[in-house]
Amino acid sequence: MPRKRKLLAQLSALQSNSSFPPFDALENLNTTPDGDSSPKSSKYFAIEKKNSSRLEADFFNQPCISLAKSFLGQILVRKLPDGRELWGRIVETEAYLGGEDEASHSKGGKQTQRNAAMFMKPGTLYVYQIYGIYFCVNVSSQGEGAAVLLRSLEPLQGLDAMRELRSTARKGPTKLLKDWQLCNGPSKLCQALGIDKAFDQKDLTQDAAIWMVPGHDPPGERDVVVTTRIGIGNRGEWAQKPLRFYLRGNKFVSVVDKKTEREMAAMEHLPCKCATNQGLSCAVHDSLKLRQGSS
């Protein structure tokens, strides 16, 4: 038998006798010893792999609020030194508008060595430390000193590595983290992806260790909750500005605003009073009300 035909016959025999389950079955494998039935990686990830082109400069070159909303549904990718890739879908963000924003690190237009990345080109990472221990990661946008805080991710790939990194960062004996606990907060996100001060001023459009790829199904207006930021404290009216955005109904979000979600649900069922609409529910007007709430 010619060598090529022999190899093909051996390959066919291996495929027919293989003990590995099909791809669909792999999605349902229980991978955690505490009985958590979450899959090794999200079903969503199988779709995202087909759409894995890096987001380029034009995407990041948006006003801060627009970019904060546009990030929802996009994928953050972190490549570890050993070659493993960690993928997470962005599900929660906050906008910090620069000079006028009393809650921003760049309020009053003040530029320092610490916040220099906020004044760099859109798509530049701004990583800062809180409580002398934890890190938070932001992405610069249009606007002098403006940036978007990445608050939460939905883990898609590399969940075991994320658990390892979170466990290393936490002190003392710890319980195995559930999927939804891995990245549901800005510091947890950084721990799970191994993001520290070394990533400050990195360019998401060029860096080899961290970048973004487009999501498969961008959320619509009704999928996005617009509410106040977390942990702003005494910043006057800026503590009440609707500058936090998250995917409605997503269990990986750090803090759910039940009041705002109830108001959204009521608005969806409120009949439009337009004479031209004859009292029917009006998606256009509902959408306008949501936009007004985020301005």
Tab-separated table of C-alpha atoms in Angstrom:
chain	number	residue	atom	x	y	z
A	1	MET	CA	0.000	0.000	0.000
A	2	PRO	CA	1.454	3.468	-0.901
A	3	ARG	CA	2.558	5.492	2.137
A	4	LYS	CA	-0.109	8.224	1.694
A	5	ARG	CA	-2.990	5.714	1.470
A	6	LYS	CA	-1.629	3.849	4.501
A	7	LEU	CA	-1.568	7.041	6.580
A	8	LEU	CA	-5.124	7.922	5.549
A	9	ALA	CA	-6.322	4.448	6.543
A	10	GLN	CA	-4.666	4.770	9.963
A	11	LEU	CA	-6.248	8.190	10.496
A	12	SER	CA	-9.681	6.840	9.591
A	13	ALA	CA	-9.298	3.980	12.066
A	14	LEU	CA	-8.294	6.375	14.836
A	15	GLN	CA	-11.332	8.577	14.198
A	16	SER	CA	-13.753	5.666	14.228
A	17	ASN	CA	-12.275	4.145	17.407
A	18	SER	CA	-11.645	7.396	19.274
A	19	SER	CA	-12.869	7.543	22.852
A	20	PHE	CA	-13.080	11.349	22.830
A	21	PRO	CA	-16.627	12.775	23.015
A	22	PRO	CA	-17.896	15.028	20.216
A	23	PHE	CA	-17.557	18.814	20.544
A	24	ASP	CA	-21.159	19.295	21.719
A	25	ALA	CA	-20.589	16.826	24.543
A	26	LEU	CA	-17.428	18.612	25.642
A	27	GLU	CA	-19.461	21.754	26.236
A	28	ASN	CA	-21.454	19.922	28.899
A	29	LEU	CA	-18.545	18.438	30.846
A	30	ASN	CA	-18.477	19.191	34.574
A	31	THR	CA	-15.015	20.692	35.149
A	32	THR	CA	-15.162	21.722	38.797
A	33	PRO	CA	-14.903	19.383	41.797
A	34	ASP	CA	-17.565	21.244	43.818
A	35	GLY	CA	-20.366	20.118	41.535
A	36	ASP	CA	-20.572	23.304	39.481
A	37	SER	CA	-21.940	22.237	36.102
A	38	SER	CA	-20.466	25.161	34.181
A	39	PRO	CA	-18.687	24.188	30.935
A	40	LYS	CA	-14.960	24.340	30.353
A	41	SER	CA	-15.553	27.373	28.155
A	42	SER	CA	-18.642	29.303	27.183
A	43	LYS	CA	-20.735	28.274	24.176
A	44	TYR	CA	-20.533	31.934	23.244
A	45	PHE	CA	-16.787	31.526	22.812
A	46	ALA	CA	-17.165	28.978	20.005
A	47	ILE	CA	-18.957	31.682	18.027
A	48	GLU	CA	-16.480	34.421	18.936
A	49	LYS	CA	-13.487	32.449	17.656
A	50	LYS	CA	-14.826	32.923	14.126
A	51	ASN	CA	-14.775	36.697	14.558
A	52	SER	CA	-11.362	37.236	16.135
A	53	SER	CA	-9.894	40.257	14.289
A	54	ARG	CA	-8.288	42.757	16.667
A	55	LEU	CA	-10.250	45.982	17.228
A	56	GLU	CA	-8.324	48.847	15.650
A	57	ALA	CA	-7.735	52.526	16.428
A	58	ASP	CA	-10.959	53.777	14.821
A	59	PHE	CA	-13.050	51.779	17.301
A	60	PHE	CA	-11.411	53.367	20.354
A	61	ASN	CA	-11.521	56.874	18.882
A	62	GLN	CA	-14.968	57.673	20.307
A	63	PRO	CA	-16.308	60.038	22.986
A	64	CYS	CA	-16.035	58.493	26.441
A	65	ILE	CA	-19.723	57.657	26.995
A	66	SER	CA	-20.052	56.242	23.490
A	67	LEU	CA	-16.968	54.063	23.979
A	68	ALA	CA	-18.174	52.834	27.379
A	69	LYS	CA	-21.377	51.605	25.740
A	70	SER	CA	-19.591	50.237	22.682
A	71	PHE	CA	-17.335	48.089	24.862
A	72	LEU	CA	-20.320	46.039	26.039
A	73	GLY	CA	-20.285	42.712	24.227
A	74	GLN	CA	-16.703	43.104	22.947
A	75	ILE	CA	-14.014	40.583	23.924
A	76	LEU	CA	-10.913	41.306	25.980
A	77	VAL	CA	-8.062	38.886	25.252
A	78	ARG	CA	-5.044	38.379	27.491
A	79	LYS	CA	-2.144	36.196	26.333
A	80	LEU	CA	-0.114	34.788	29.218
A	81	PRO	CA	3.685	34.328	29.001
A	82	ASP	CA	3.178	30.563	28.605
A	83	GLY	CA	1.032	31.118	25.508
A	84	ARG	CA	-2.400	30.473	27.046
A	85	GLU	CA	-5.094	32.939	26.027
A	86	LEU	CA	-7.762	34.186	28.426
A	87	TRP	CA	-10.943	35.522	26.802
A	88	GLY	CA	-13.722	37.490	28.479
A	89	ARG	CA	-16.795	39.302	27.187
A	90	ILE	CA	-17.119	42.841	28.561
A	91	VAL	CA	-20.425	43.159	30.427
A	92	GLU	CA	-19.977	46.274	32.608
A	93	THR	CA	-18.160	49.609	32.206
A	94	GLU	CA	-17.982	53.098	33.694
A	95	ALA	CA	-17.202	56.371	31.906
A	96	TYR	CA	-14.871	58.982	33.444
A	97	LEU	CA	-15.100	62.164	31.425
A	98	GLY	CA	-11.888	63.992	32.246
A	99	GLY	CA	-11.476	67.550	33.500
A	100	GLU	CA	-15.104	68.361	34.329
A	101	ASP	CA	-15.706	65.007	36.054
A	102	GLU	CA	-15.203	65.383	39.813
A	103	ALA	CA	-14.833	61.592	40.170
A	104	SER	CA	-12.109	61.299	37.539
A	105	HIS	CA	-8.405	61.004	38.310
A	106	SER	CA	-7.909	63.752	35.732
A	107	LYS	CA	-10.424	66.221	37.216
A	108	GLY	CA	-9.520	69.825	36.549
A	109	GLY	CA	-7.314	68.691	33.667
A	110	LYS	CA	-4.555	67.728	36.081
A	111	GLN	CA	-1.983	65.459	34.442
A	112	THR	CA	0.459	63.506	36.589
A	113	GLN	CA	2.913	60.654	36.141
A	114	ARG	CA	0.242	58.318	37.536
A	115	ASN	CA	-2.601	59.288	35.175
A	116	ALA	CA	-0.540	60.080	32.048
A	117	ALA	CA	-2.207	57.250	30.102
A	118	MET	CA	-5.571	59.032	30.362
A	119	PHE	CA	-4.161	61.790	28.125
A	120	MET	CA	-2.695	59.405	25.544
A	121	LYS	CA	-4.306	58.275	22.312
A	122	PRO	CA	-7.623	56.375	22.483
A	123	GLY	CA	-7.066	52.679	23.150
A	124	THR	CA	-4.266	53.206	25.686
A	125	LEU	CA	-4.532	51.279	28.955
A	126	TYR	CA	-4.567	53.196	32.226
A	127	VAL	CA	-3.843	50.836	35.137
A	128	TYR	CA	-3.844	52.158	38.687
A	129	GLN	CA	-3.611	50.619	42.141
A	130	ILE	CA	-6.167	50.902	44.964
A	131	TYR	CA	-5.600	50.230	48.676
A	132	GLY	CA	-1.973	49.566	47.768
A	133	ILE	CA	-2.912	46.022	46.694
A	134	TYR	CA	-5.457	45.790	43.871
A	135	PHE	CA	-5.403	47.022	40.287
A	136	CYS	CA	-8.063	48.482	37.997
A	137	VAL	CA	-7.802	48.782	34.215
A	138	ASN	CA	-9.183	51.597	32.073
A	139	VAL	CA	-9.037	52.454	28.378
A	140	SER	CA	-8.500	56.011	27.145
A	141	SER	CA	-11.080	57.540	24.806
A	142	GLN	CA	-11.630	60.794	22.966
A	143	GLY	CA	-11.531	63.784	25.287
A	144	GLU	CA	-8.694	65.237	27.336
A	145	GLY	CA	-8.093	62.909	30.270
A	146	ALA	CA	-11.165	60.752	29.580
A	147	ALA	CA	-11.171	56.971	30.028
A	148	VAL	CA	-13.466	53.970	30.477
A	149	LEU	CA	-13.159	51.649	33.460
A	150	LEU	CA	-13.659	47.958	32.655
A	151	ARG	CA	-15.738	46.693	35.599
A	152	SER	CA	-16.752	43.104	34.758
A	153	LEU	CA	-16.187	40.320	32.258
A	154	GLU	CA	-18.051	37.151	31.357
A	155	PRO	CA	-15.271	34.513	31.197
A	156	LEU	CA	-15.206	32.659	27.880
A	157	GLN	CA	-11.897	30.798	27.688
A	158	GLY	CA	-9.091	29.973	30.108
A	159	LEU	CA	-11.307	29.698	33.180
A	160	ASP	CA	-8.916	27.297	34.940
A	161	ALA	CA	-6.033	29.727	34.454
A	162	MET	CA	-8.229	32.562	35.754
A	163	ARG	CA	-8.943	30.527	38.882
A	164	GLU	CA	-5.224	29.908	39.362
A	165	LEU	CA	-4.436	33.605	39.056
A	166	ARG	CA	-7.267	34.626	41.410
A	167	SER	CA	-6.171	32.012	43.934
A	168	THR	CA	-2.570	33.256	43.832
A	169	ALA	CA	-3.738	36.816	44.432
A	170	ARG	CA	-5.960	35.880	47.382
A	171	LYS	CA	-4.407	35.150	50.758
A	172	GLY	CA	-5.139	32.142	52.961
A	173	PRO	CA	-7.298	29.061	52.240
A	174	THR	CA	-9.949	29.817	49.645
A	175	LYS	CA	-12.954	28.072	48.188
A	176	LEU	CA	-13.052	27.269	44.496
A	177	LEU	CA	-14.543	30.243	42.698
A	178	LYS	CA	-17.646	29.869	40.540
A	179	ASP	CA	-17.493	31.159	36.969
A	180	TRP	CA	-19.525	34.262	37.822
A	181	GLN	CA	-17.131	35.139	40.647
A	182	LEU	CA	-13.986	35.221	38.529
A	183	CYS	CA	-14.265	38.665	36.916
A	184	ASN	CA	-17.314	40.373	38.490
A	185	GLY	CA	-15.527	43.525	39.623
A	186	PRO	CA	-12.663	45.699	38.342
A	187	SER	CA	-9.989	44.311	40.682
A	188	LYS	CA	-11.184	40.720	40.283
A	189	LEU	CA	-10.967	41.200	36.527
A	190	CYS	CA	-7.339	42.311	36.811
A	191	GLN	CA	-6.450	39.420	39.117
A	192	ALA	CA	-8.074	36.848	36.824
A	193	LEU	CA	-6.220	38.147	33.758
A	194	GLY	CA	-2.916	38.888	35.472
A	195	ILE	CA	-3.119	42.621	34.762
A	196	ASP	CA	-0.894	44.833	36.912
A	197	LYS	CA	0.917	48.169	36.726
A	198	ALA	CA	3.209	46.794	34.017
A	199	PHE	CA	0.243	47.110	31.618
A	200	ASP	CA	-0.127	50.841	32.192
A	201	GLN	CA	0.232	52.788	28.906
A	202	LYS	CA	0.006	49.635	26.766
A	203	ASP	CA	-1.687	50.113	23.374
A	204	LEU	CA	-4.608	47.730	22.785
A	205	THR	CA	-4.192	48.087	19.028
A	206	GLN	CA	-0.566	46.883	19.032
A	207	ASP	CA	0.329	45.011	22.224
A	208	ALA	CA	1.127	41.299	21.977
A	209	ALA	CA	-0.114	40.406	25.478
A	210	ILE	CA	-3.507	42.151	25.566
A	211	TRP	CA	-6.027	43.261	22.950
A	212	MET	CA	-9.729	43.278	22.069
A	213	VAL	CA	-11.723	41.502	19.384
A	214	PRO	CA	-15.278	42.279	18.263
A	215	GLY	CA	-18.194	40.482	19.855
A	216	HIS	CA	-20.619	38.469	17.753
A	217	ASP	CA	-23.919	40.046	18.811
A	218	PRO	CA	-23.784	43.732	19.901
A	219	PRO	CA	-26.441	44.569	22.499
A	220	GLY	CA	-29.371	46.812	21.655
A	221	GLU	CA	-30.530	49.846	23.656
A	222	ARG	CA	-32.949	47.736	25.701
A	223	ASP	CA	-30.169	45.316	26.624
A	224	VAL	CA	-28.126	48.026	28.369
A	225	VAL	CA	-28.789	49.322	31.879
A	226	VAL	CA	-27.676	52.936	32.424
A	227	THR	CA	-27.106	53.811	36.076
A	228	THR	CA	-24.774	55.509	38.571
A	229	ARG	CA	-21.144	54.581	39.123
A	230	ILE	CA	-19.909	52.510	42.061
A	231	GLY	CA	-17.820	53.807	44.957
A	232	ILE	CA	-17.798	57.455	43.895
A	233	GLY	CA	-18.483	58.762	47.399
A	234	ASN	CA	-18.856	62.481	48.034
A	235	ARG	CA	-18.556	63.925	44.540
A	236	GLY	CA	-21.706	66.028	44.525
A	237	GLU	CA	-23.849	65.715	41.418
A	238	TRP	CA	-21.205	63.519	39.796
A	239	ALA	CA	-22.007	60.733	42.228
A	240	GLN	CA	-25.489	60.604	40.675
A	241	LYS	CA	-24.538	60.873	37.009
A	242	PRO	CA	-25.721	57.868	34.925
A	243	LEU	CA	-22.254	56.854	33.734
A	244	ARG	CA	-22.219	53.112	34.482
A	245	PHE	CA	-23.393	50.711	31.782
A	246	TYR	CA	-24.034	46.994	32.017
A	247	LEU	CA	-25.733	44.176	30.136
A	248	ARG	CA	-29.185	43.633	31.516
A	249	GLY	CA	-29.821	40.162	32.924
A	250	ASN	CA	-26.162	39.153	32.770
A	251	LYS	CA	-25.127	37.232	35.907
A	252	PHE	CA	-21.477	38.270	35.576
A	253	VAL	CA	-22.196	41.951	36.364
A	254	SER	CA	-20.720	43.166	39.673
A	255	VAL	CA	-23.666	45.184	41.034
A	256	VAL	CA	-27.220	45.056	39.680
A	257	ASP	CA	-29.420	48.167	39.926
A	258	LYS	CA	-32.815	46.589	40.587
A	259	LYS	CA	-34.625	49.931	40.789
A	260	THR	CA	-33.448	51.043	37.354
A	261	GLU	CA	-34.238	47.627	35.879
A	262	ARG	CA	-37.782	47.799	37.281
A	263	GLU	CA	-38.210	51.240	35.744
A	264	MET	CA	-36.965	49.914	32.400
A	265	ALA	CA	-39.424	47.014	32.555
A	266	ALA	CA	-42.294	49.390	33.346
A	267	MET	CA	-41.287	51.710	30.512
A	268	GLU	CA	-41.316	48.844	28.025
A	269	HIS	CA	-44.955	48.111	28.877
A	270	LEU	CA	-46.019	51.767	28.995
A	271	PRO	CA	-48.257	52.646	26.009
A	272	CYS	CA	-47.036	55.536	23.904
A	273	LYS	CA	-49.342	58.599	24.024
A	274	CYS	CA	-48.452	59.806	20.550
A	275	ALA	CA	-51.557	60.596	18.540
A	276	THR	CA	-49.967	58.899	15.557
A	277	ASN	CA	-49.313	55.734	17.530
A	278	GLN	CA	-52.836	55.229	18.882
A	279	GLY	CA	-51.620	54.180	22.337
A	280	LEU	CA	-49.492	51.244	21.161
A	281	SER	CA	-46.118	50.489	22.716
A	282	CYS	CA	-43.523	52.635	20.951
A	283	ALA	CA	-39.980	51.261	20.799
A	284	VAL	CA	-38.684	54.517	19.290
A	285	HIS	CA	-39.873	56.606	22.227
A	286	ASP	CA	-38.684	54.066	24.778
A	287	SER	CA	-35.260	54.192	23.163
A	288	LEU	CA	-35.253	58.003	23.283
A	289	LYS	CA	-36.067	57.932	26.997
A	290	LEU	CA	-33.147	55.589	27.631
A	291	ARG	CA	-30.798	57.903	25.736
A	292	GLN	CA	-32.024	60.926	27.698
A	293	GLY	CA	-31.296	59.051	30.925
A	294	SER	CA	-27.648	58.562	29.900
A	295	SER	CA	-26.915	62.145	28.931
